[in-house]
PDB file of C-alpha atoms in Angstrom:
ATOM      1  CA  MET U1199      -3.240 -23.004  26.448  1.00 69.00           C
ATOM      2  CA  GLY U1200      -0.165 -20.875  25.713  1.00 92.00           C
ATOM      3  CA  THR U1201       1.781 -20.097  22.583  1.00 95.00           C
ATOM      4  CA  VAL U1202       5.375 -20.751  21.566  1.00 96.00           C
ATOM      5  CA  LYS U1203       7.599 -18.904  19.104  1.00 96.00           C
ATOM      6  CA  VAL U1204       9.291 -21.392  16.768  1.00 95.00           C
ATOM      7  CA  ILE U1205      11.988 -20.739  14.153  1.00 94.00           C
ATOM      8  CA  VAL U1206      10.513 -22.566  11.189  1.00 95.00           C
ATOM      9  CA  HIS U1207      13.030 -21.621   8.486  1.00 95.00           C
ATOM     10  CA  LYS U1208      16.483 -20.021   8.188  1.00 94.00           C
ATOM     11  CA  PHE U1209      18.519 -18.849   5.223  1.00 95.00           C
ATOM     12  CA  SER U1210      21.413 -16.538   4.373  1.00 94.00           C
ATOM     13  CA  LEU U1211      21.918 -13.875   1.732  1.00 94.00           C
ATOM     14  CA  GLY U1212      25.192 -12.451   0.540  1.00 91.00           C
ATOM     15  CA  ASP U1213      25.879  -8.757   0.116  1.00 83.00           C
ATOM     16  CA  VAL U1214      23.125  -7.478  -2.191  1.00 86.00           C
ATOM     17  CA  ASP U1215      21.790  -3.995  -2.941  1.00 89.00           C
ATOM     18  CA  ASP U1216      18.201  -4.615  -1.826  1.00 92.00           C
ATOM     19  CA  PRO U1217      18.095  -7.615   0.527  1.00 92.00           C
ATOM     20  CA  GLU U1218      14.313  -7.607   1.044  1.00 92.00           C
ATOM     21  CA  ILE U1219      13.752  -8.122  -2.680  1.00 94.00           C
ATOM     22  CA  TYR U1220      16.257 -10.992  -2.765  1.00 94.00           C
ATOM     23  CA  ALA U1221      14.798 -12.509   0.436  1.00 95.00           C
ATOM     24  CA  ALA U1222      11.335 -12.718  -1.123  1.00 95.00           C
ATOM     25  CA  GLN U1223      12.225 -15.723  -3.310  1.00 95.00           C
ATOM     26  CA  PRO U1224      13.476 -18.077  -0.562  1.00 95.00           C
ATOM     27  CA  ILE U1225      10.554 -17.044   1.649  1.00 96.00           C
ATOM     28  CA  TYR U1226       8.063 -17.758  -1.140  1.00 96.00           C
ATOM     29  CA  GLU U1227       9.740 -21.073  -1.978  1.00 96.00           C
ATOM     30  CA  TRP U1228       9.562 -22.123   1.685  1.00 96.00           C
ATOM     31  CA  GLN U1229       5.856 -21.190   1.778  1.00 96.00           C
ATOM     32  CA  GLN U1230       5.255 -23.634  -1.079  1.00 97.00           C
ATOM     33  CA  THR U1231       6.723 -26.602   0.845  1.00 95.00           C
ATOM     34  CA  GLU U1232       4.568 -28.948   2.907  1.00 95.00           C
ATOM     35  CA  ALA U1233       5.961 -27.484   6.149  1.00 95.00           C
ATOM     36  CA  GLY U1234       5.515 -23.905   4.937  1.00 96.00           C
ATOM     37  CA  LYS U1235       1.904 -24.467   3.936  1.00 97.00           C
ATOM     38  CA  TRP U1236       1.171 -26.118   7.275  1.00 97.00           C
ATOM     39  CA  VAL U1237       2.735 -23.245   9.233  1.00 97.00           C
ATOM     40  CA  MET U1238       0.916 -20.577   7.216  1.00 96.00           C
ATOM     41  CA  GLU U1239      -2.426 -22.331   7.842  1.00 97.00           C
ATOM     42  CA  ASN U1240      -1.904 -23.110  11.543  1.00 97.00           C
ATOM     43  CA  SER U1241       0.175 -20.304  13.035  1.00 97.00           C
ATOM     44  CA  VAL U1242      -1.249 -17.553  15.195  1.00 96.00           C
ATOM     45  CA  ASP U1243       1.331 -15.146  13.698  1.00 96.00           C
ATOM     46  CA  THR U1244       4.299 -15.440  11.342  1.00 96.00           C
ATOM     47  CA  TYR U1245       7.087 -12.916  10.795  1.00 96.00           C
ATOM     48  CA  TRP U1246      10.710 -12.772   9.687  1.00 96.00           C
ATOM     49  CA  LEU U1247      13.816 -11.384  11.348  1.00 96.00           C
ATOM     50  CA  LYS U1248      17.027 -10.197   9.698  1.00 95.00           C
ATOM     51  CA  HIS U1249      20.444  -9.702  11.248  1.00 94.00           C
ATOM     52  CA  ASN U1250      24.017  -9.250  10.067  1.00 92.00           C
ATOM     53  CA  ASP U1251      26.384 -12.196  10.316  1.00 90.00           C
ATOM     54  CA  TYR U1252      29.752 -10.494  10.587  1.00 90.00           C
ATOM     55  CA  GLN U1253      31.689 -13.761  10.437  1.00 90.00           C
ATOM     56  CA  SER U1254      30.398 -14.684   6.978  1.00 87.00           C
ATOM     57  CA  TYR U1255      29.649 -11.136   5.740  1.00 88.00           C
ATOM     58  CA  SER U1256      26.075 -12.128   5.005  1.00 92.00           C
ATOM     59  CA  LEU U1257      22.549 -11.475   6.195  1.00 94.00           C
ATOM     60  CA  GLN U1258      20.793 -14.168   8.209  1.00 95.00           C
ATOM     61  CA  TYR U1259      17.024 -14.456   7.929  1.00 96.00           C
ATOM     62  CA  LYS U1260      14.748 -16.413  10.257  1.00 97.00           C
ATOM     63  CA  ILE U1261      11.049 -17.045   9.775  1.00 97.00           C
ATOM     64  CA  VAL U1262       9.383 -17.247  13.181  1.00 97.00           C
ATOM     65  CA  ALA U1263       5.902 -18.634  13.766  1.00 97.00           C
ATOM     66  CA  THR U1264       3.794 -18.247  16.876  1.00 97.00           C
ATOM     67  CA  LEU U1265       2.115 -21.607  17.429  1.00 97.00           C
ATOM     68  CA  THR U1266      -0.107 -23.036  20.118  1.00 96.00           C
ATOM     69  CA  GLU U1267       1.693 -25.532  22.339  1.00 96.00           C
ATOM     70  CA  LYS U1268      -0.186 -28.386  20.655  1.00 96.00           C
ATOM     71  CA  ASP U1269       0.735 -27.169  17.153  1.00 96.00           C
ATOM     72  CA  ALA U1270       4.346 -26.546  18.211  1.00 94.00           C
ATOM     73  CA  THR U1271       4.589 -30.160  19.367  1.00 93.00           C
ATOM     74  CA  TYR U1272       3.085 -31.383  16.091  1.00 94.00           C
ATOM     75  CA  TYR U1273       5.495 -29.190  14.106  1.00 94.00           C
ATOM     76  CA  ALA U1274       8.491 -30.401  16.118  1.00 92.00           C
ATOM     77  CA  LEU U1275       7.578 -34.033  15.563  1.00 91.00           C
ATOM     78  CA  LYS U1276       6.764 -33.730  11.867  1.00 92.00           C
ATOM     79  CA  TYR U1277       8.849 -30.870  10.445  1.00 90.00           C
ATOM     80  CA  ASP U1278      11.411 -29.633  12.988  1.00 81.00           C
ATOM     81  CA  ASN U1279      14.632 -28.416  11.449  1.00 55.00           C
ATOM     82  CA  ALA U1280      15.310 -25.159  13.269  1.00 47.00           C
ATOM     83  CA  GLY U1281      14.222 -25.237  16.941  1.00 50.00           C
ATOM     84  CA  THR U1282      12.450 -22.767  19.207  1.00 50.00           C
ATOM     85  CA  THR U1283      13.431 -19.206  20.084  1.00 49.00           C
TER      86      THR U1283
END
């Protein structure tokens, strides 16, 4: 059985001095949700990506989870709000 990379959460930050410090709160808050707890318990790997959004002058963060195909289907049916990469 293969794995799938799924974007499980997205958020934006404005122009701040130390974005990683400011990103910690929304990441932690997401981890405390039902979906976040499920992903943290069932993912093969979880990581975050950051990129500049030049249209809104902000930073875009995505939390990406590597899930088995079965878990990705479960996540999509129960929690999907972001889509796959």
